[in-house]
Amino acid sequence: MNHDDRRTAGFKQRTRLSDARESLLAAATPHDRTVRRPLAEADGRALADDAVAPADVPGYDRAAMDGYAVRASDTFGASGRSPNVLRIVDGPVEPGTAARVHTGSDVPDGADAVVMVEHTERLGDELEVFDALAEGENVGERGEDVREGAPLFEAGHELRPSDIGLLRSVGVEEVTLFERPRVSVIPTGEELVESDPGPGEVIETNGLTVSRLVERWGGEASYRDIVVDDADLLREAVEADLDHDVVVTTGGSSVGERDLIPEVIDDIGEVLVHGVALKPGHPVAVGVVEDTPVVMLPGYPVACVVNAFQFLRPALKHVGSLPERPLPTQEATLTRKIPSSPGTRTFARVRLDTSGDEPTAEPTRTSGSGILSSVALADGWVVVPEEIEGYDEGDTVAVEGWEWSA
């Protein structure tokens, strides 16, 4: 294949999105690095080992109500008109006695039920009981919440705050976690500057945005300096970060004279896919260099964000053994038509309005992949599948939220 054919091959027959993502994930191997961390540092991290309860919770029979611990048999026949009378004690409960307890406190030895305080009346050292109880009534048994040896979470489970609370309740102080996947983010382009852009220059935003997404998705981002459109410098930048789990570049992924990154990756590794049937962002490419997956995101900001969600997010979750949960979705009625080309999956940015009786979705823009504000001002997108030509005004559609925080 000659130089020009290699540059344009993927654009003559664009790869279906699902197939392109499958090729990327096949090249991405989950790492096996682990680390021990205190529970307080484990939120959002993936367990590397199964978690099993080391003890019962609670570790004792506990009172489920404020009242008096008693032997249930001592309350048989008690009623509002004919109370049973028991002697109040501080220690173990013997026949004919009762001990004061509070919700959550230990039930004294000998007791097998708790009579609610409102069903009693104290008269000095004696207690009138107006309610007959069954054995175990108003008592939480030892291990009622968690039994010793019970499986809690499997390896790979992403810990949530409630999970951390449960682990703490059974006496776990530290857990073994998978290390966060390490992602190198390399912004590329002659036109990029860090500040004070002149004519023909733009402030670098893609690399910053992608690096923050990496952090929110559970990875550790190495946000690199801008690399200009020079094959040797691009090669050097990629090769320097092959110790990362994923390398992602922004810009330079199309077929123009200054779009060099796919050629660079093909020279030092292999380009698996170049040109995907999605909009915005069809110039995305994926490859592999020395077993390190490389995601080449387009330079237009909207296309960059869309493809980060579609390629980088699943790759990061895969290599980090983190679950890839579906994006939050809400049904809404379209206020305007969304056009799409058959054979292409379209991601149309929309703004939700939930103030009325039925939620509505207003397209903010269906084209213009360089308009970053159309992302910042939208609540999510509507995905138009490859099989249809779009949605009409009034159609009910599913709006996928940006899910910036997961």
CSV table of C-alpha atoms in Angstrom, one decimal:
chain,number,residue,atom,x,y,z
A,1,MET,CA,0.0,0.0,0.0
A,2,ASN,CA,1.5,3.4,-1.0
A,3,HIS,CA,1.7,6.4,1.3
A,4,ASP,CA,-1.6,8.0,0.1
A,5,ASP,CA,-3.6,4.8,0.2
A,6,ARG,CA,-2.5,4.1,3.8
A,7,ARG,CA,-3.6,7.6,4.9
A,8,THR,CA,-7.1,7.3,3.4
A,9,ALA,CA,-7.8,3.6,3.7
A,10,GLY,CA,-10.1,3.9,6.7
A,11,PHE,CA,-12.1,6.7,5.2
A,12,LYS,CA,-13.1,4.8,2.1
A,13,GLN,CA,-14.9,2.1,4.2
A,14,ARG,CA,-15.4,3.4,7.7
A,15,THR,CA,-15.5,0.8,10.5
A,16,ARG,CA,-18.7,0.3,12.5
A,17,LEU,CA,-18.4,1.8,16.0
A,18,SER,CA,-19.0,-1.5,17.8
A,19,ASP,CA,-16.3,-3.3,15.7
A,20,ALA,CA,-13.8,-0.5,16.2
A,21,ARG,CA,-14.3,-0.6,20.0
A,22,GLU,CA,-14.0,-4.4,20.0
A,23,SER,CA,-10.6,-4.1,18.2
A,24,LEU,CA,-9.4,-1.6,20.8
A,25,LEU,CA,-10.5,-3.7,23.8
A,26,ALA,CA,-8.9,-6.8,22.3
A,27,ALA,CA,-5.6,-4.9,22.3
A,28,ALA,CA,-6.0,-3.7,25.9
A,29,THR,CA,-4.9,-6.1,28.6
A,30,PRO,CA,-6.1,-5.6,32.2
A,31,HIS,CA,-3.1,-4.9,34.4
A,32,ASP,CA,-2.5,-6.9,37.6
A,33,ARG,CA,-0.9,-4.3,39.8
A,34,THR,CA,-2.4,-4.0,43.3
A,35,VAL,CA,-2.0,-1.9,46.4
A,36,ARG,CA,-3.2,-1.9,50.0
A,37,ARG,CA,-5.1,1.1,51.0
A,38,PRO,CA,-7.2,2.3,54.1
A,39,LEU,CA,-10.9,2.1,53.6
A,40,ALA,CA,-11.1,5.9,53.6
A,41,GLU,CA,-9.1,5.9,50.3
A,42,ALA,CA,-11.0,3.2,48.6
A,43,ASP,CA,-14.1,5.0,47.3
A,44,GLY,CA,-14.5,4.4,43.5
A,45,ARG,CA,-11.6,1.9,43.4
A,46,ALA,CA,-11.9,-1.7,42.3
A,47,LEU,CA,-11.3,-4.6,44.7
A,48,ALA,CA,-8.5,-6.9,43.7
A,49,ASP,CA,-9.6,-9.7,46.1
A,50,ASP,CA,-13.0,-11.1,47.1
A,51,ALA,CA,-14.2,-9.5,50.4
A,52,VAL,CA,-15.6,-11.9,53.0
A,53,ALA,CA,-17.0,-10.9,56.4
A,54,PRO,CA,-14.5,-11.7,59.2
A,55,ALA,CA,-17.2,-11.4,61.9
A,56,ASP,CA,-20.9,-11.3,62.7
A,57,VAL,CA,-22.7,-7.9,62.5
A,58,PRO,CA,-24.0,-7.3,65.0
A,59,GLY,CA,-21.7,-9.3,67.2
A,60,TYR,CA,-24.3,-9.7,69.9
A,61,ASP,CA,-28.1,-10.0,70.3
A,62,ARG,CA,-29.3,-6.4,70.4
A,63,ALA,CA,-32.4,-4.6,71.5
A,64,ALA,CA,-34.6,-3.4,68.6
A,65,MET,CA,-36.6,-1.0,70.9
A,66,ASP,CA,-36.2,1.0,74.1
A,67,GLY,CA,-37.7,-1.0,76.9
A,68,TYR,CA,-37.0,-3.9,79.1
A,69,ALA,CA,-35.3,-7.2,78.4
A,70,VAL,CA,-37.4,-10.1,79.6
A,71,ARG,CA,-38.0,-13.8,79.3
A,72,ALA,CA,-41.0,-14.1,76.9
A,73,SER,CA,-42.5,-16.8,79.1
A,74,ASP,CA,-42.8,-14.3,81.9
A,75,THR,CA,-45.1,-12.1,79.8
A,76,PHE,CA,-47.6,-14.8,78.8
A,77,GLY,CA,-51.1,-13.8,79.7
A,78,ALA,CA,-50.2,-10.1,80.3
A,79,SER,CA,-52.8,-7.5,79.2
A,80,GLY,CA,-53.8,-3.9,79.8
A,81,ARG,CA,-56.3,-5.0,82.5
A,82,SER,CA,-54.1,-7.7,84.0
A,83,PRO,CA,-50.4,-6.9,83.9
A,84,ASN,CA,-47.7,-9.3,84.8
A,85,VAL,CA,-45.3,-7.9,87.5
A,86,LEU,CA,-41.5,-8.4,87.3
A,87,ARG,CA,-38.6,-7.4,89.4
A,88,ILE,CA,-36.2,-4.9,87.8
A,89,VAL,CA,-32.5,-6.0,87.9
A,90,ASP,CA,-29.2,-4.7,86.5
A,91,GLY,CA,-27.6,-8.0,85.6
A,92,PRO,CA,-28.6,-11.2,83.8
A,93,VAL,CA,-32.3,-11.8,83.5
A,94,GLU,CA,-33.6,-14.7,85.5
A,95,PRO,CA,-37.2,-15.9,85.7
A,96,GLY,CA,-39.5,-13.2,87.1
A,97,THR,CA,-37.0,-10.3,86.4
A,98,ALA,CA,-36.5,-7.6,83.7
A,99,ALA,CA,-33.5,-5.3,82.8
A,100,ARG,CA,-33.7,-1.9,81.2
A,101,VAL,CA,-32.3,-1.7,77.6
A,102,HIS,CA,-32.1,0.9,74.9
A,103,THR,CA,-32.3,0.5,71.1
A,104,GLY,CA,-29.1,-1.1,69.9
A,105,SER,CA,-27.8,-2.2,73.3
A,106,ASP,CA,-26.8,-5.7,74.3
A,107,VAL,CA,-29.6,-8.0,75.4
A,108,PRO,CA,-28.6,-9.4,78.8
A,109,ASP,CA,-28.0,-13.1,79.3
A,110,GLY,CA,-31.2,-15.0,80.0
A,111,ALA,CA,-33.5,-12.6,78.1
A,112,ASP,CA,-35.1,-13.6,74.9
A,113,ALA,CA,-37.4,-10.7,74.2
A,114,VAL,CA,-37.8,-6.9,74.7
A,115,VAL,CA,-41.0,-5.3,75.9
A,116,MET,CA,-41.5,-1.8,74.6
A,117,VAL,CA,-41.3,0.9,77.3
A,118,GLU,CA,-44.7,2.2,76.4
A,119,HIS,CA,-46.2,-1.2,77.2
A,120,THR,CA,-44.9,-1.0,80.8
A,121,GLU,CA,-45.1,1.0,84.0
A,122,ARG,CA,-42.3,1.2,86.5
A,123,LEU,CA,-43.3,1.2,90.2
A,124,GLY,CA,-40.1,1.4,92.2
A,125,ASP,CA,-38.1,-1.8,91.7
A,126,GLU,CA,-41.1,-3.5,90.1
A,127,LEU,CA,-42.3,-3.4,86.5
A,128,GLU,CA,-45.9,-3.9,85.3
A,129,VAL,CA,-45.9,-5.5,81.8
A,130,PHE,CA,-49.1,-5.0,79.8
A,131,ASP,CA,-48.1,-7.0,76.6
A,132,ALA,CA,-47.5,-10.7,76.0
A,133,LEU,CA,-44.4,-11.3,73.9
A,134,ALA,CA,-43.2,-14.2,71.7
A,135,GLU,CA,-39.6,-15.4,72.0
A,136,GLY,CA,-37.3,-13.2,69.9
A,137,GLU,CA,-39.7,-10.3,69.7
A,138,ASN,CA,-38.0,-6.9,69.4
A,139,VAL,CA,-34.6,-8.5,69.5
A,140,GLY,CA,-32.1,-8.3,66.6
A,141,GLU,CA,-30.1,-11.6,66.5
A,142,ARG,CA,-26.3,-11.8,66.4
A,143,GLY,CA,-25.3,-11.8,62.7
A,144,GLU,CA,-28.7,-10.4,61.6
A,145,ASP,CA,-27.0,-7.9,59.3
A,146,VAL,CA,-24.0,-9.9,58.2
A,147,ARG,CA,-22.9,-13.5,59.1
A,148,GLU,CA,-19.2,-14.3,59.6
A,149,GLY,CA,-17.8,-15.8,56.4
A,150,ALA,CA,-20.5,-14.3,54.2
A,151,PRO,CA,-19.3,-13.2,50.8
A,152,LEU,CA,-19.7,-9.4,50.5
A,153,PHE,CA,-18.1,-8.3,47.2
A,154,GLU,CA,-16.2,-10.1,44.4
A,155,ALA,CA,-12.9,-9.0,43.0
A,156,GLY,CA,-13.4,-6.2,40.4
A,157,HIS,CA,-16.3,-4.6,42.4
A,158,GLU,CA,-16.1,-0.8,42.4
A,159,LEU,CA,-16.5,0.3,46.0
A,160,ARG,CA,-19.2,2.9,46.8
A,161,PRO,CA,-19.6,4.8,50.1
A,162,SER,CA,-22.2,2.4,51.4
A,163,ASP,CA,-19.9,-0.6,50.6
A,164,ILE,CA,-17.1,1.1,52.5
A,165,GLY,CA,-19.4,1.5,55.5
A,166,LEU,CA,-20.4,-2.2,55.3
A,167,LEU,CA,-16.7,-3.3,55.2
A,168,ARG,CA,-16.0,-1.0,58.2
A,169,SER,CA,-18.9,-2.5,60.1
A,170,VAL,CA,-17.5,-6.0,59.9
A,171,GLY,CA,-14.0,-4.8,61.1
A,172,VAL,CA,-12.2,-4.4,57.8
A,173,GLU,CA,-9.7,-1.5,58.0
A,174,GLU,CA,-7.7,-2.0,54.7
A,175,VAL,CA,-8.4,-3.5,51.4
A,176,THR,CA,-6.4,-4.7,48.4
A,177,LEU,CA,-7.2,-2.6,45.3
A,178,PHE,CA,-6.2,-2.6,41.7
A,179,GLU,CA,-4.0,0.4,41.0
A,180,ARG,CA,-5.6,3.1,39.0
A,181,PRO,CA,-4.9,2.7,35.3
A,182,ARG,CA,-2.2,5.1,34.1
A,183,VAL,CA,-3.1,7.1,31.0
A,184,SER,CA,-0.8,9.3,29.1
A,185,VAL,CA,-2.6,12.3,27.4
A,186,ILE,CA,-0.6,14.0,24.6
A,187,PRO,CA,-2.1,17.1,23.0
A,188,THR,CA,-0.8,17.6,19.4
A,189,GLY,CA,-0.9,20.5,16.9
A,190,GLU,CA,1.1,23.4,15.5
A,191,GLU,CA,-1.8,25.8,16.3
A,192,LEU,CA,-2.0,25.0,20.0
A,193,VAL,CA,-0.8,27.4,22.7
A,194,GLU,CA,-1.3,27.5,26.5
A,195,SER,CA,-2.4,31.1,26.6
A,196,ASP,CA,-2.7,34.4,24.7
A,197,PRO,CA,-3.5,33.0,21.2
A,198,GLY,CA,-2.5,35.0,18.2
A,199,PRO,CA,-4.0,34.8,14.7
A,200,GLY,CA,-4.3,31.1,13.6
A,201,GLU,CA,-3.7,29.9,17.2
A,202,VAL,CA,-6.1,28.3,19.7
A,203,ILE,CA,-5.8,27.6,23.4
A,204,GLU,CA,-5.2,23.9,24.2
A,205,THR,CA,-8.4,22.4,25.7
A,206,ASN,CA,-8.7,18.9,24.4
A,207,GLY,CA,-5.8,17.4,26.5
A,208,LEU,CA,-7.0,19.2,29.6
A,209,THR,CA,-10.6,18.0,29.1
A,210,VAL,CA,-9.5,14.4,28.4
A,211,SER,CA,-7.1,14.3,31.4
A,212,ARG,CA,-9.9,15.4,33.7
A,213,LEU,CA,-12.2,12.8,32.3
A,214,VAL,CA,-9.5,10.1,32.9
A,215,GLU,CA,-9.4,11.2,36.6
A,216,ARG,CA,-13.2,11.1,36.9
A,217,TRP,CA,-13.3,7.7,35.3
A,218,GLY,CA,-10.9,6.2,37.8
A,219,GLY,CA,-7.6,6.6,36.1
A,220,GLU,CA,-4.4,8.6,36.7
A,221,ALA,CA,-3.7,11.0,33.9
A,222,SER,CA,-0.2,12.2,32.8
A,223,TYR,CA,-1.1,15.4,31.0
A,224,ARG,CA,1.8,16.1,28.7
A,225,ASP,CA,3.0,19.3,27.0
A,226,ILE,CA,1.8,20.2,23.5
A,227,VAL,CA,3.7,18.3,20.8
A,228,VAL,CA,3.9,20.0,17.4
A,229,ASP,CA,3.2,18.3,14.1
A,230,ASP,CA,6.6,16.7,13.6
A,231,ALA,CA,6.8,12.9,13.1
A,232,ASP,CA,10.0,12.5,15.1
A,233,LEU,CA,8.7,14.5,18.1
A,234,LEU,CA,5.4,12.6,18.0
A,235,ARG,CA,7.2,9.3,17.9
A,236,GLU,CA,9.4,10.4,20.8
A,237,ALA,CA,6.4,11.5,22.9
A,238,VAL,CA,4.5,8.2,22.4
A,239,GLU,CA,7.5,6.0,23.0
A,240,ALA,CA,8.3,7.8,26.2
A,241,ASP,CA,5.0,6.8,27.7
A,242,LEU,CA,4.6,3.2,26.6
A,243,ASP,CA,4.9,2.2,30.3
A,244,HIS,CA,1.4,3.6,30.7
A,245,ASP,CA,-1.7,1.4,30.4
A,246,VAL,CA,-3.1,3.6,27.7
A,247,VAL,CA,-1.7,6.4,25.5
A,248,VAL,CA,-4.2,8.9,24.1
A,249,THR,CA,-3.4,11.7,21.7
A,250,THR,CA,-5.6,14.6,20.8
A,251,GLY,CA,-5.5,16.1,17.3
A,252,GLY,CA,-3.8,15.1,14.1
A,253,SER,CA,-5.9,11.9,13.5
A,254,SER,CA,-7.4,12.8,10.1
A,255,VAL,CA,-5.8,12.6,6.6
A,256,GLY,CA,-4.5,16.1,6.1
A,257,GLU,CA,-0.8,16.9,5.5
A,258,ARG,CA,-0.3,17.8,9.2
A,259,ASP,CA,-2.3,14.8,10.5
A,260,LEU,CA,0.7,12.6,11.3
A,261,ILE,CA,-0.1,10.6,14.3
A,262,PRO,CA,-1.8,7.6,12.6
A,263,GLU,CA,1.3,7.2,10.4
A,264,VAL,CA,3.6,7.5,13.4
A,265,ILE,CA,1.7,4.7,15.2
A,266,ASP,CA,1.7,2.6,12.1
A,267,ASP,CA,5.4,3.0,11.8
A,268,ILE,CA,6.3,2.0,15.4
A,269,GLY,CA,3.3,-0.3,16.0
A,270,GLU,CA,0.0,-1.1,14.2
A,271,VAL,CA,-3.0,1.0,13.5
A,272,LEU,CA,-6.0,-1.3,14.0
A,273,VAL,CA,-8.8,1.1,12.9
A,274,HIS,CA,-8.7,4.5,11.2
A,275,GLY,CA,-12.0,6.0,10.3
A,276,VAL,CA,-15.2,5.1,12.2
A,277,ALA,CA,-18.8,5.4,11.1
A,278,LEU,CA,-19.9,7.9,13.8
A,279,LYS,CA,-20.6,11.6,13.9
A,280,PRO,CA,-19.1,13.8,15.1
A,281,GLY,CA,-15.6,12.4,15.1
A,282,HIS,CA,-15.2,9.9,12.2
A,283,PRO,CA,-11.4,10.5,12.0
A,284,VAL,CA,-10.7,8.7,15.3
A,285,ALA,CA,-8.1,6.0,15.1
A,286,VAL,CA,-7.0,3.2,17.5
A,287,GLY,CA,-3.8,1.2,17.5
A,288,VAL,CA,-1.2,-0.6,19.6
A,289,VAL,CA,2.5,-0.1,20.2
A,290,GLU,CA,4.5,-2.7,22.1
A,291,ASP,CA,1.3,-4.0,23.7
A,292,THR,CA,0.2,-0.5,24.8
A,293,PRO,CA,-3.2,0.5,23.3
A,294,VAL,CA,-3.2,4.0,21.6
A,295,VAL,CA,-6.4,6.0,21.2
A,296,MET,CA,-6.0,8.8,18.6
A,297,LEU,CA,-8.8,11.4,19.2
A,298,PRO,CA,-9.8,14.0,16.6
A,299,GLY,CA,-8.8,17.6,17.2
A,300,TYR,CA,-12.3,19.2,17.0
A,301,PRO,CA,-13.4,19.5,20.7
A,302,VAL,CA,-16.9,18.0,20.4
A,303,ALA,CA,-15.5,15.1,18.3
A,304,CYS,CA,-12.8,14.6,20.9
A,305,VAL,CA,-15.2,14.4,23.8
A,306,VAL,CA,-17.6,12.1,22.0
A,307,ASN,CA,-14.8,9.7,21.0
A,308,ALA,CA,-13.3,9.9,24.5
A,309,PHE,CA,-16.6,8.5,25.8
A,310,GLN,CA,-16.9,5.8,23.1
A,311,PHE,CA,-13.2,4.6,23.1
A,312,LEU,CA,-11.1,5.9,25.9
A,313,ARG,CA,-13.6,5.3,28.7
A,314,PRO,CA,-14.2,1.6,27.9
A,315,ALA,CA,-10.5,1.0,27.4
A,316,LEU,CA,-9.6,2.7,30.7
A,317,LYS,CA,-12.3,0.7,32.6
A,318,HIS,CA,-11.1,-2.5,30.9
A,319,VAL,CA,-7.4,-2.2,31.8
A,320,GLY,CA,-8.2,-1.0,35.3
A,321,SER,CA,-10.7,-3.9,36.0
A,322,LEU,CA,-13.4,-1.3,36.6
A,323,PRO,CA,-17.0,-2.0,35.7
A,324,GLU,CA,-18.3,0.0,32.7
A,325,ARG,CA,-21.8,1.1,33.7
A,326,PRO,CA,-24.3,2.4,31.2
A,327,LEU,CA,-24.6,6.2,31.0
A,328,PRO,CA,-27.6,7.7,32.9
A,329,THR,CA,-30.5,7.8,30.5
A,330,GLN,CA,-33.8,9.7,30.5
A,331,GLU,CA,-36.7,9.6,28.0
A,332,ALA,CA,-37.8,12.9,26.5
A,333,THR,CA,-39.8,14.3,23.6
A,334,LEU,CA,-37.8,15.9,20.8
A,335,THR,CA,-38.7,19.5,20.0
A,336,ARG,CA,-36.9,19.4,16.6
A,337,LYS,CA,-35.9,16.9,14.0
A,338,ILE,CA,-32.5,15.2,14.3
A,339,PRO,CA,-31.2,14.1,10.9
A,340,SER,CA,-28.6,11.3,10.4
A,341,SER,CA,-27.1,9.4,7.6
A,342,PRO,CA,-27.8,5.6,7.4
A,343,GLY,CA,-24.7,3.6,8.3
A,344,THR,CA,-23.4,6.2,10.7
A,345,ARG,CA,-24.1,6.4,14.4
A,346,THR,CA,-24.9,10.1,15.3
A,347,PHE,CA,-24.5,11.7,18.7
A,348,ALA,CA,-26.7,14.7,18.7
A,349,ARG,CA,-26.2,17.1,21.7
A,350,VAL,CA,-29.5,18.1,23.4
A,351,ARG,CA,-30.7,20.3,26.3
A,352,LEU,CA,-33.3,18.8,28.6
A,353,ASP,CA,-36.3,20.6,30.0
A,354,THR,CA,-38.0,18.9,32.8
A,355,SER,CA,-40.2,21.8,34.0
A,356,GLY,CA,-43.3,20.6,32.2
A,357,ASP,CA,-45.5,17.6,32.5
A,358,GLU,CA,-43.3,15.6,30.1
A,359,PRO,CA,-39.5,16.1,29.7
A,360,THR,CA,-38.4,17.6,26.3
A,361,ALA,CA,-35.1,17.5,24.5
A,362,GLU,CA,-34.0,20.4,22.4
A,363,PRO,CA,-31.1,19.7,20.0
A,364,THR,CA,-28.4,22.3,20.7
A,365,ARG,CA,-26.5,21.4,17.5
A,366,THR,CA,-26.4,18.4,15.2
A,367,SER,CA,-23.3,19.5,13.3
A,368,GLY,CA,-20.3,21.6,14.1
A,369,SER,CA,-17.8,19.4,15.9
A,370,GLY,CA,-15.6,22.4,16.7
A,371,ILE,CA,-18.2,24.2,18.8
A,372,LEU,CA,-17.2,23.3,22.4
A,373,SER,CA,-20.0,25.3,23.9
A,374,SER,CA,-22.5,22.9,22.4
A,375,VAL,CA,-21.1,20.3,24.8
A,376,ALA,CA,-20.8,22.6,27.8
A,377,LEU,CA,-24.3,23.9,27.4
A,378,ALA,CA,-25.9,20.5,26.7
A,379,ASP,CA,-27.2,18.0,29.2
A,380,GLY,CA,-26.3,15.0,27.1
A,381,TRP,CA,-26.9,13.5,23.7
A,382,VAL,CA,-29.3,11.4,21.7
A,383,VAL,CA,-27.8,8.4,19.9
A,384,VAL,CA,-29.2,7.8,16.5
A,385,PRO,CA,-28.4,4.2,15.5
A,386,GLU,CA,-26.8,3.3,12.1
A,387,GLU,CA,-30.0,1.7,10.9
A,388,ILE,CA,-32.2,4.8,10.7
A,389,GLU,CA,-32.1,8.3,9.1
A,390,GLY,CA,-32.8,10.3,12.3
A,391,TYR,CA,-35.6,11.2,14.6
A,392,ASP,CA,-38.6,13.4,13.9
A,393,GLU,CA,-39.9,16.3,16.0
A,394,GLY,CA,-42.3,14.7,18.6
A,395,ASP,CA,-40.5,11.4,18.8
A,396,THR,CA,-39.7,9.9,22.2
A,397,VAL,CA,-36.0,9.5,22.5
A,398,ALA,CA,-33.5,8.3,25.1
A,399,VAL,CA,-31.1,11.1,26.3
A,400,GLU,CA,-27.8,9.8,27.6
A,401,GLY,CA,-26.3,12.1,30.3
A,402,TRP,CA,-22.7,13.2,30.2
A,403,GLU,CA,-22.0,11.3,33.5
A,404,TRP,CA,-19.1,13.5,34.2
A,405,SER,CA,-18.6,12.0,37.6
A,406,ALA,CA,-18.3,8.3,36.8
